[in-house]
């Protein structure tokens, strides 16, 4: 695809721009590849249960009150013999030894354990209701296998673990139940195939039954993370009936005082809103937007990031959905986020602003009324370049959909100087967007009979010099657009210079 086509594609993908009547929303295209680049670090797909110390276990399951099993180091051959044998004590020792190998912080031998062929036997141990320590160790071992690659997860699923783990959600032993939740989170996190397999096995109701005020925080954290993985993945999206079941629990969890629980609940809503407008509407209809906007103002980065992502998704929707976010108070929070200490937050806030600016002029007016022009100009002037690029799009959208009077306010806010300075950027796509924006500013000036005044302002800010320099830019499209602007609005000045 040529650079011009890529540029046109992004313009088309902004919602309701009039450039393409069928494009009602801006899809999360190439810009979101960058915005989501660190997603795996922010909210990971799978988690291994790693030992907290190398000598003893903090969460070793007691066989009787006060009694704990002594750790035994076994070879792979001894593990195979113990697991396949009939002695309950050796079964437990072998399973525990397996779990310990898989709980190593570095290079756990997952493939080697799978090659032993003991997964079906470990799954069988999950059904031993009269031997909770063995259930627990087997569940932990399988959890860490499922935390590996997709092939590792596949081995657990094909070993018949799904119904056994779902059954253990109702175990009277909390640690067994929690380990099963963890395992199901890893399996659902692998992709839509196993997520939907779990949904079809009716995993959601017993999982939701665990969400209770009586549930300890450490357990509720795992439940919330697992629920977020049931909301994750596209192609296909989660079934809507499953979404409707999960959302009431998420609404409750968003009110929890623990930041990890709140964070994973927000990630869940971000996944659910990262789709078509009807998917967005399902979340909007719950009435949780005000709470999410409130969480955008949290001092905790792990909360702000997914809350901002969710509301950012909402404003890619219809004008009505965007207005729902505005009514929830998002414009009051955005100035602070545009000035956030973290450049990634600035960038997502600018991305959100660019989508609101892509709306009708009455929504653009709300941006002005809420004082968003000064922080936008400041970001354009002093922000990280990735954030500046999103700020450029916000200004471009403002000049495309705003009224002449609104564009005048934009210019009066001081936007022109930082915008022209960014013509020195190395990114051709950004330069093209700026040139398009400059053309829009001149179109507004023409309507007011102020073209000459704008020309003088651009010259005073060294803009003409920068435009002329672009005529020898490496990118031919940049050269042509810059030349067009010069010939249309500055040809008199150029001619007089030549004379």
CSV table of C-alpha atoms in Angstrom, one decimal, residues 29-438:
chain,number,residue,atom,x,y,z
A,29,UNK,CA,-5.9,0.2,13.0
A,30,UNK,CA,-2.1,0.6,12.8
A,31,UNK,CA,-2.0,3.2,15.7
A,32,UNK,CA,-3.3,0.6,18.1
A,33,UNK,CA,-0.5,-1.8,17.2
A,34,UNK,CA,1.7,0.7,18.9
A,35,UNK,CA,-0.7,1.5,21.7
A,36,UNK,CA,-1.1,-2.2,22.5
A,37,UNK,CA,2.6,-3.2,22.0
A,38,UNK,CA,3.1,-3.6,25.7
A,39,UNK,CA,-0.2,-5.4,26.4
A,40,UNK,CA,1.4,-8.7,27.4
A,41,UNK,CA,3.3,-6.9,30.1
A,42,UNK,CA,0.4,-4.8,31.2
A,43,UNK,CA,-2.1,-7.6,31.6
A,44,UNK,CA,-0.6,-11.0,30.8
A,45,UNK,CA,-2.4,-13.8,29.1
A,46,UNK,CA,-1.0,-16.6,31.3
A,47,UNK,CA,0.6,-16.9,34.7
A,48,UNK,CA,2.8,-19.6,36.2
A,49,UNK,CA,2.5,-20.4,39.9
A,50,UNK,CA,6.1,-20.0,40.9
A,51,UNK,CA,7.6,-21.1,44.2
A,52,UNK,CA,8.4,-18.3,46.6
A,53,UNK,CA,11.5,-19.9,47.9
A,54,UNK,CA,13.7,-22.7,46.7
A,55,UNK,CA,13.8,-24.7,50.0
A,56,UNK,CA,10.2,-24.9,51.2
A,57,UNK,CA,6.8,-24.0,50.0
A,58,UNK,CA,4.6,-21.3,51.4
A,59,UNK,CA,1.5,-22.8,50.1
A,60,UNK,CA,2.1,-26.5,50.6
A,61,UNK,CA,-1.2,-28.2,51.2
A,62,UNK,CA,-1.5,-29.8,54.7
A,63,UNK,CA,-2.7,-33.5,54.8
A,64,UNK,CA,-3.9,-33.1,58.3
A,65,UNK,CA,-4.0,-30.1,60.7
A,66,UNK,CA,-0.4,-28.9,61.3
A,67,UNK,CA,1.2,-31.6,59.1
A,68,UNK,CA,3.1,-30.8,55.9
A,69,UNK,CA,4.7,-33.2,53.4
A,70,UNK,CA,8.4,-33.2,53.2
A,71,UNK,CA,9.8,-32.2,49.9
A,72,UNK,CA,11.4,-35.1,47.9
A,73,UNK,CA,13.6,-34.6,44.8
A,74,UNK,CA,12.9,-37.3,42.2
A,75,UNK,CA,14.3,-38.0,38.8
A,76,UNK,CA,12.0,-38.0,35.7
A,77,UNK,CA,12.0,-41.8,35.7
A,78,UNK,CA,11.1,-41.9,39.4
A,79,UNK,CA,8.3,-39.4,38.8
A,80,UNK,CA,6.9,-41.6,36.0
A,81,UNK,CA,7.0,-44.7,38.2
A,82,UNK,CA,5.5,-42.8,41.2
A,83,UNK,CA,2.6,-41.2,39.2
A,84,UNK,CA,1.7,-44.5,37.5
A,85,UNK,CA,2.0,-46.6,40.6
A,86,UNK,CA,-0.7,-47.5,43.0
A,87,UNK,CA,0.9,-46.2,46.3
A,88,UNK,CA,-0.9,-43.0,47.3
A,89,UNK,CA,2.1,-41.7,49.2
A,90,UNK,CA,4.4,-42.2,46.2
A,91,UNK,CA,1.7,-40.7,43.9
A,92,UNK,CA,1.8,-37.5,46.0
A,93,UNK,CA,5.6,-37.4,46.2
A,94,UNK,CA,5.9,-37.8,42.4
A,95,UNK,CA,3.2,-35.3,41.7
A,96,UNK,CA,4.7,-32.8,44.1
A,97,UNK,CA,8.1,-33.3,42.5
A,98,UNK,CA,6.6,-32.6,39.1
A,99,UNK,CA,5.0,-29.5,40.4
A,100,UNK,CA,8.3,-28.3,41.8
A,101,UNK,CA,10.1,-28.8,38.5
A,102,UNK,CA,7.3,-26.9,36.7
A,103,UNK,CA,7.5,-24.1,39.3
A,104,UNK,CA,11.1,-23.2,38.7
A,105,UNK,CA,11.6,-19.6,37.8
A,106,UNK,CA,13.9,-20.3,34.9
A,107,UNK,CA,13.4,-22.9,32.2
A,108,UNK,CA,10.8,-25.2,33.7
A,109,UNK,CA,10.9,-28.5,31.8
A,110,UNK,CA,7.4,-28.4,30.5
A,111,UNK,CA,8.0,-30.3,27.3
A,112,UNK,CA,9.9,-33.0,29.1
A,113,UNK,CA,7.1,-33.5,31.6
A,114,UNK,CA,4.6,-33.7,28.7
A,115,UNK,CA,6.8,-36.3,27.0
A,116,UNK,CA,6.6,-38.5,30.1
A,117,UNK,CA,2.9,-39.0,29.1
A,118,UNK,CA,1.7,-38.4,32.7
A,119,UNK,CA,-0.9,-35.6,31.9
A,120,UNK,CA,-3.9,-38.1,31.7
A,121,UNK,CA,-2.8,-39.5,35.1
A,122,UNK,CA,-2.5,-36.0,36.6
A,123,UNK,CA,-6.0,-35.2,35.3
A,124,UNK,CA,-7.2,-38.4,36.9
A,125,UNK,CA,-5.7,-37.2,40.2
A,126,UNK,CA,-8.0,-34.1,40.0
A,127,UNK,CA,-10.9,-36.4,40.5
A,128,UNK,CA,-9.6,-38.0,43.8
A,129,UNK,CA,-12.0,-36.2,46.1
A,130,UNK,CA,-10.8,-38.1,49.1
A,131,UNK,CA,-7.2,-36.9,48.6
A,132,UNK,CA,-7.2,-33.1,48.5
A,133,UNK,CA,-3.4,-32.7,48.7
A,134,UNK,CA,-3.0,-34.9,45.6
A,135,UNK,CA,-5.7,-32.9,43.8
A,136,UNK,CA,-3.9,-29.6,44.8
A,137,UNK,CA,-0.5,-30.8,43.6
A,138,UNK,CA,-1.9,-32.2,40.3
A,139,UNK,CA,-3.9,-29.0,39.7
A,140,UNK,CA,-0.8,-26.8,40.3
A,141,UNK,CA,1.4,-28.9,38.0
A,142,UNK,CA,-1.3,-28.8,35.2
A,143,UNK,CA,-1.7,-25.0,35.8
A,144,UNK,CA,2.0,-24.5,35.0
A,145,UNK,CA,1.9,-26.7,32.0
A,146,UNK,CA,-1.0,-24.7,30.7
A,147,UNK,CA,1.0,-21.5,31.3
A,148,UNK,CA,3.4,-22.5,28.6
A,149,UNK,CA,3.0,-22.3,24.8
A,150,UNK,CA,-0.2,-23.1,23.0
A,151,UNK,CA,1.0,-26.6,22.3
A,152,UNK,CA,1.5,-27.1,26.1
A,153,UNK,CA,-2.0,-25.8,26.8
A,154,UNK,CA,-3.3,-28.1,24.1
A,155,UNK,CA,-1.7,-31.1,25.9
A,156,UNK,CA,-3.6,-30.2,29.1
A,157,UNK,CA,-6.9,-29.8,27.3
A,158,UNK,CA,-6.5,-33.0,25.2
A,159,UNK,CA,-5.6,-34.8,28.4
A,160,UNK,CA,-9.2,-34.2,29.5
A,161,UNK,CA,-8.6,-31.5,32.1
A,162,UNK,CA,-11.5,-29.1,31.3
A,163,UNK,CA,-14.4,-30.9,33.0
A,164,UNK,CA,-12.2,-31.9,36.0
A,165,UNK,CA,-11.1,-28.4,36.6
A,166,UNK,CA,-14.6,-27.0,36.2
A,167,UNK,CA,-15.8,-29.6,38.8
A,168,UNK,CA,-13.0,-28.5,41.2
A,169,UNK,CA,-14.3,-24.9,41.2
A,170,UNK,CA,-16.8,-26.2,43.7
A,171,UNK,CA,-14.2,-28.0,45.9
A,172,UNK,CA,-14.7,-27.6,49.6
A,173,UNK,CA,-10.9,-26.9,49.8
A,174,UNK,CA,-10.3,-23.3,48.9
A,175,UNK,CA,-6.7,-23.8,47.7
A,176,UNK,CA,-7.8,-26.6,45.4
A,177,UNK,CA,-10.6,-24.4,44.0
A,178,UNK,CA,-8.3,-21.4,43.6
A,179,UNK,CA,-5.7,-23.5,41.8
A,180,UNK,CA,-8.4,-24.7,39.4
A,181,UNK,CA,-9.4,-21.1,38.8
A,182,UNK,CA,-5.8,-20.3,37.9
A,183,UNK,CA,-5.6,-23.2,35.5
A,184,UNK,CA,-8.8,-22.2,33.8
A,185,UNK,CA,-7.5,-18.7,33.4
A,186,UNK,CA,-4.4,-20.0,31.6
A,187,UNK,CA,-6.5,-22.2,29.4
A,188,UNK,CA,-9.0,-19.4,28.5
A,189,UNK,CA,-6.1,-17.0,28.0
A,190,UNK,CA,-4.6,-19.2,25.3
A,191,UNK,CA,-7.1,-18.1,22.7
A,192,UNK,CA,-10.7,-18.0,21.6
A,193,UNK,CA,-10.8,-21.8,20.8
A,194,UNK,CA,-10.3,-22.9,24.4
A,195,UNK,CA,-12.1,-19.9,25.9
A,196,UNK,CA,-15.2,-21.0,24.0
A,197,UNK,CA,-14.6,-24.6,24.9
A,198,UNK,CA,-14.7,-23.6,28.5
A,199,UNK,CA,-17.8,-21.5,28.0
A,200,UNK,CA,-19.5,-24.5,26.3
A,201,UNK,CA,-18.6,-26.7,29.2
A,202,UNK,CA,-20.5,-24.3,31.4
A,203,UNK,CA,-17.5,-23.0,33.3
A,204,UNK,CA,-18.8,-19.5,33.9
A,205,UNK,CA,-21.6,-20.1,36.5
A,206,UNK,CA,-19.4,-22.0,39.0
A,207,UNK,CA,-16.7,-19.4,38.5
A,208,UNK,CA,-19.1,-16.5,39.1
A,209,UNK,CA,-20.4,-18.3,42.2
A,210,UNK,CA,-17.0,-17.7,43.8
A,211,UNK,CA,-17.3,-13.9,43.5
A,212,UNK,CA,-18.5,-13.1,47.0
A,213,UNK,CA,-17.7,-10.7,49.8
A,214,UNK,CA,-16.5,-13.7,51.8
A,215,UNK,CA,-13.9,-14.6,49.2
A,216,UNK,CA,-10.4,-13.6,50.4
A,217,UNK,CA,-8.6,-11.0,48.3
A,218,UNK,CA,-5.8,-13.3,47.1
A,219,UNK,CA,-8.4,-15.7,45.8
A,220,UNK,CA,-10.6,-12.9,44.3
A,221,UNK,CA,-7.6,-11.6,42.3
A,222,UNK,CA,-7.2,-14.9,40.5
A,223,UNK,CA,-11.0,-15.1,39.9
A,224,UNK,CA,-11.0,-11.6,38.4
A,225,UNK,CA,-8.0,-12.3,36.2
A,226,UNK,CA,-9.6,-15.5,34.9
A,227,UNK,CA,-12.9,-13.7,34.2
A,228,UNK,CA,-10.9,-11.1,32.2
A,229,UNK,CA,-9.5,-13.9,30.1
A,230,UNK,CA,-13.0,-15.1,29.3
A,231,UNK,CA,-13.6,-11.6,27.9
A,232,UNK,CA,-10.4,-11.5,25.9
A,233,UNK,CA,-9.7,-12.4,22.3
A,234,UNK,CA,-11.3,-11.7,18.9
A,235,UNK,CA,-12.0,-13.9,15.9
A,236,UNK,CA,-14.4,-14.7,17.3
A,237,UNK,CA,-15.3,-12.4,20.1
A,238,UNK,CA,-16.7,-14.0,23.3
A,239,UNK,CA,-20.4,-15.1,22.9
A,240,UNK,CA,-22.7,-12.3,23.9
A,241,UNK,CA,-24.7,-14.6,26.3
A,242,UNK,CA,-21.4,-15.2,28.2
A,243,UNK,CA,-20.7,-11.5,28.2
A,244,UNK,CA,-24.1,-10.8,29.7
A,245,UNK,CA,-23.4,-13.3,32.5
A,246,UNK,CA,-20.0,-11.9,33.4
A,247,UNK,CA,-20.8,-8.2,33.3
A,248,UNK,CA,-22.8,-8.0,36.6
A,249,UNK,CA,-19.8,-9.6,38.4
A,250,UNK,CA,-17.4,-7.1,36.8
A,251,UNK,CA,-19.6,-4.2,37.9
A,252,UNK,CA,-19.3,-5.4,41.5
A,253,UNK,CA,-15.5,-6.1,41.2
A,254,UNK,CA,-14.9,-2.6,39.9
A,255,UNK,CA,-16.1,-1.3,43.2
A,256,UNK,CA,-13.6,-3.4,45.2
A,257,UNK,CA,-10.9,-1.6,47.2
A,258,UNK,CA,-8.0,-3.8,45.9
A,259,UNK,CA,-6.2,-2.2,42.9
A,260,UNK,CA,-5.3,-5.5,41.3
A,261,UNK,CA,-8.9,-6.6,41.3
A,262,UNK,CA,-10.0,-3.2,39.9
A,263,UNK,CA,-7.2,-3.4,37.3
A,264,UNK,CA,-8.2,-6.8,35.9
A,265,UNK,CA,-11.9,-5.8,36.0
A,266,UNK,CA,-11.0,-2.7,33.9
A,267,UNK,CA,-9.0,-4.9,31.5
A,268,UNK,CA,-12.0,-7.1,31.1
A,269,UNK,CA,-14.2,-4.1,30.1
A,270,UNK,CA,-11.5,-2.9,27.7
A,271,UNK,CA,-11.6,-6.3,25.9
A,272,UNK,CA,-15.4,-6.2,25.8
A,273,UNK,CA,-15.4,-2.7,24.3
A,274,UNK,CA,-12.7,-3.4,21.7
A,275,UNK,CA,-15.1,-4.3,19.0
A,276,UNK,CA,-18.2,-3.3,17.0
A,277,UNK,CA,-20.6,-0.7,18.2
A,278,UNK,CA,-23.1,-3.3,19.5
A,279,UNK,CA,-20.4,-4.7,21.7
A,280,UNK,CA,-19.6,-1.3,23.0
A,281,UNK,CA,-23.3,-0.7,23.7
A,282,UNK,CA,-23.6,-3.8,25.9
A,283,UNK,CA,-21.0,-2.2,28.2
A,284,UNK,CA,-22.5,1.3,28.0
A,285,UNK,CA,-25.9,-0.1,28.9
A,286,UNK,CA,-24.6,-1.4,32.3
A,287,UNK,CA,-24.1,2.2,33.5
A,288,UNK,CA,-20.5,1.6,34.5
A,289,UNK,CA,-19.0,4.5,32.5
A,290,UNK,CA,-19.0,7.0,35.4
A,291,UNK,CA,-17.1,4.5,37.6
A,292,UNK,CA,-14.6,3.9,34.8
A,293,UNK,CA,-14.1,7.6,34.3
A,294,UNK,CA,-13.6,7.9,38.1
A,295,UNK,CA,-10.9,5.2,37.8
A,296,UNK,CA,-9.2,7.1,35.0
A,297,UNK,CA,-8.3,9.7,37.7
A,298,UNK,CA,-6.7,7.0,40.0
A,299,UNK,CA,-3.1,7.6,41.1
A,300,UNK,CA,-2.4,3.9,40.3
A,301,UNK,CA,-1.0,3.3,36.8
A,302,UNK,CA,-2.3,-0.3,36.8
A,303,UNK,CA,-5.8,1.1,37.2
A,304,UNK,CA,-5.6,4.2,34.9
A,305,UNK,CA,-4.2,2.3,31.9
A,306,UNK,CA,-7.1,-0.2,31.4
A,307,UNK,CA,-9.8,2.4,32.5
A,308,UNK,CA,-8.5,4.8,29.9
A,309,UNK,CA,-8.3,2.0,27.3
A,310,UNK,CA,-12.0,1.2,27.9
A,311,UNK,CA,-13.3,4.7,27.6
A,312,UNK,CA,-11.0,5.2,24.7
A,313,UNK,CA,-12.7,2.2,23.0
A,314,UNK,CA,-16.2,3.7,23.8
A,315,UNK,CA,-15.5,7.0,22.0
A,316,UNK,CA,-14.6,5.1,18.9
A,317,UNK,CA,-18.3,4.2,18.7
A,318,UNK,CA,-21.3,6.2,17.7
A,319,UNK,CA,-21.9,9.8,18.5
A,320,UNK,CA,-24.3,8.7,21.2
A,321,UNK,CA,-21.8,6.4,22.8
A,322,UNK,CA,-19.2,9.1,22.7
A,323,UNK,CA,-21.7,11.4,24.4
A,324,UNK,CA,-22.3,8.8,27.0
A,325,UNK,CA,-18.6,9.0,27.9
A,326,UNK,CA,-18.8,12.8,27.9
A,327,UNK,CA,-21.8,12.7,30.2
A,328,UNK,CA,-19.9,10.4,32.5
A,329,UNK,CA,-17.3,13.2,32.9
A,330,UNK,CA,-14.4,12.1,30.7
A,331,UNK,CA,-13.6,15.6,29.5
A,332,UNK,CA,-12.9,16.7,33.1
A,333,UNK,CA,-10.3,14.0,33.5
A,334,UNK,CA,-8.6,14.3,30.1
A,335,UNK,CA,-6.6,17.5,30.8
A,336,UNK,CA,-4.7,15.8,33.6
A,337,UNK,CA,-4.1,12.7,31.5
A,338,UNK,CA,-2.7,14.7,28.6
A,339,UNK,CA,-0.2,16.1,31.1
A,340,UNK,CA,0.4,12.7,32.8
A,341,UNK,CA,4.0,11.8,33.9
A,342,UNK,CA,3.8,8.6,31.7
A,343,UNK,CA,4.1,9.2,27.9
A,344,UNK,CA,2.0,6.1,27.2
A,345,UNK,CA,-0.9,7.7,29.1
A,346,UNK,CA,-0.4,11.0,27.3
A,347,UNK,CA,-0.6,9.1,24.0
A,348,UNK,CA,-3.7,7.1,24.8
A,349,UNK,CA,-5.4,10.3,26.2
A,350,UNK,CA,-4.5,12.1,22.9
A,351,UNK,CA,-5.9,9.1,21.0
A,352,UNK,CA,-9.1,9.4,22.9
A,353,UNK,CA,-9.3,13.1,22.4
A,354,UNK,CA,-8.7,12.6,18.6
A,355,UNK,CA,-11.7,10.4,18.4
A,356,UNK,CA,-13.9,12.9,20.3
A,357,UNK,CA,-12.7,15.6,18.0
A,358,UNK,CA,-13.8,13.4,15.1
A,359,UNK,CA,-17.4,13.9,16.2
A,360,UNK,CA,-19.9,16.5,15.3
A,361,UNK,CA,-19.3,20.2,16.0
A,362,UNK,CA,-21.4,20.2,19.2
A,363,UNK,CA,-19.1,17.6,20.7
A,364,UNK,CA,-16.1,19.6,19.5
A,365,UNK,CA,-17.6,22.6,21.4
A,366,UNK,CA,-17.7,20.6,24.6
A,367,UNK,CA,-14.0,19.9,24.2
A,368,UNK,CA,-13.4,23.7,24.0
A,369,UNK,CA,-15.7,24.4,26.9
A,370,UNK,CA,-13.9,21.9,29.1
A,371,UNK,CA,-10.5,23.6,28.5
A,372,UNK,CA,-8.9,20.9,26.4
A,373,UNK,CA,-7.2,23.2,23.9
A,374,UNK,CA,-4.4,24.4,26.2
A,375,UNK,CA,-3.2,20.9,27.3
A,376,UNK,CA,-3.5,19.7,23.7
A,377,UNK,CA,-1.3,22.5,22.4
A,378,UNK,CA,1.2,21.9,25.3
A,379,UNK,CA,1.3,18.2,24.3
A,380,UNK,CA,1.8,19.1,20.7
A,381,UNK,CA,4.7,21.4,21.7
A,382,UNK,CA,6.5,19.4,24.4
A,383,UNK,CA,5.2,15.8,24.4
A,384,UNK,CA,6.9,12.6,23.6
A,385,UNK,CA,6.8,12.2,19.8
A,386,UNK,CA,4.4,9.2,19.9
A,387,UNK,CA,2.0,11.3,21.9
A,388,UNK,CA,2.6,14.3,19.6
A,389,UNK,CA,1.5,12.1,16.6
A,390,UNK,CA,-1.8,11.4,18.3
A,391,UNK,CA,-2.2,15.1,19.2
A,392,UNK,CA,-1.6,15.9,15.5
A,393,UNK,CA,-4.5,13.7,14.7
A,394,UNK,CA,-6.7,15.4,17.3
A,395,UNK,CA,-5.9,18.8,15.7
A,396,UNK,CA,-6.5,17.4,12.2
A,397,UNK,CA,-9.9,16.0,13.2
A,398,UNK,CA,-10.8,19.3,14.9
A,399,UNK,CA,-10.1,21.2,11.7
A,400,UNK,CA,-12.1,18.7,9.6
A,401,UNK,CA,-15.3,18.6,11.6
A,402,UNK,CA,-15.2,21.9,13.6
A,403,UNK,CA,-17.0,25.1,12.6
A,404,UNK,CA,-15.0,28.1,11.3
A,405,UNK,CA,-15.5,29.8,14.7
A,406,UNK,CA,-14.1,26.7,16.5
A,407,UNK,CA,-11.1,26.6,14.2
A,408,UNK,CA,-10.5,30.3,15.0
A,409,UNK,CA,-10.4,29.4,18.7
A,410,UNK,CA,-8.0,26.5,17.9
A,411,UNK,CA,-5.6,29.0,16.2
A,412,UNK,CA,-6.0,31.5,18.9
A,413,UNK,CA,-5.0,28.8,21.4
A,414,UNK,CA,-1.5,28.8,19.9
A,415,UNK,CA,-1.7,25.5,17.9
A,416,UNK,CA,0.0,26.8,14.8
A,417,UNK,CA,3.6,27.1,16.2
A,418,UNK,CA,4.0,23.5,17.5
A,419,UNK,CA,2.2,22.2,14.5
A,420,UNK,CA,4.6,23.9,12.1
A,421,UNK,CA,7.6,22.8,14.2
A,422,UNK,CA,6.5,19.2,13.7
A,423,UNK,CA,7.0,19.6,10.0
A,424,UNK,CA,10.6,18.9,10.9
A,425,UNK,CA,9.7,15.4,12.0
A,426,UNK,CA,11.1,12.3,10.3
A,427,UNK,CA,7.7,10.6,10.0
A,428,UNK,CA,6.2,11.2,6.5
A,429,UNK,CA,2.7,10.2,7.6
A,430,UNK,CA,2.7,12.7,10.4
A,431,UNK,CA,3.9,15.4,8.0
A,432,UNK,CA,1.1,14.6,5.6
A,433,UNK,CA,-1.5,14.9,8.3
A,434,UNK,CA,0.0,18.3,9.3
A,435,UNK,CA,-0.1,19.5,5.7
A,436,UNK,CA,-3.7,18.4,5.5
A,437,UNK,CA,-4.5,20.3,8.7
A,438,UNK,CA,-2.7,23.5,7.3
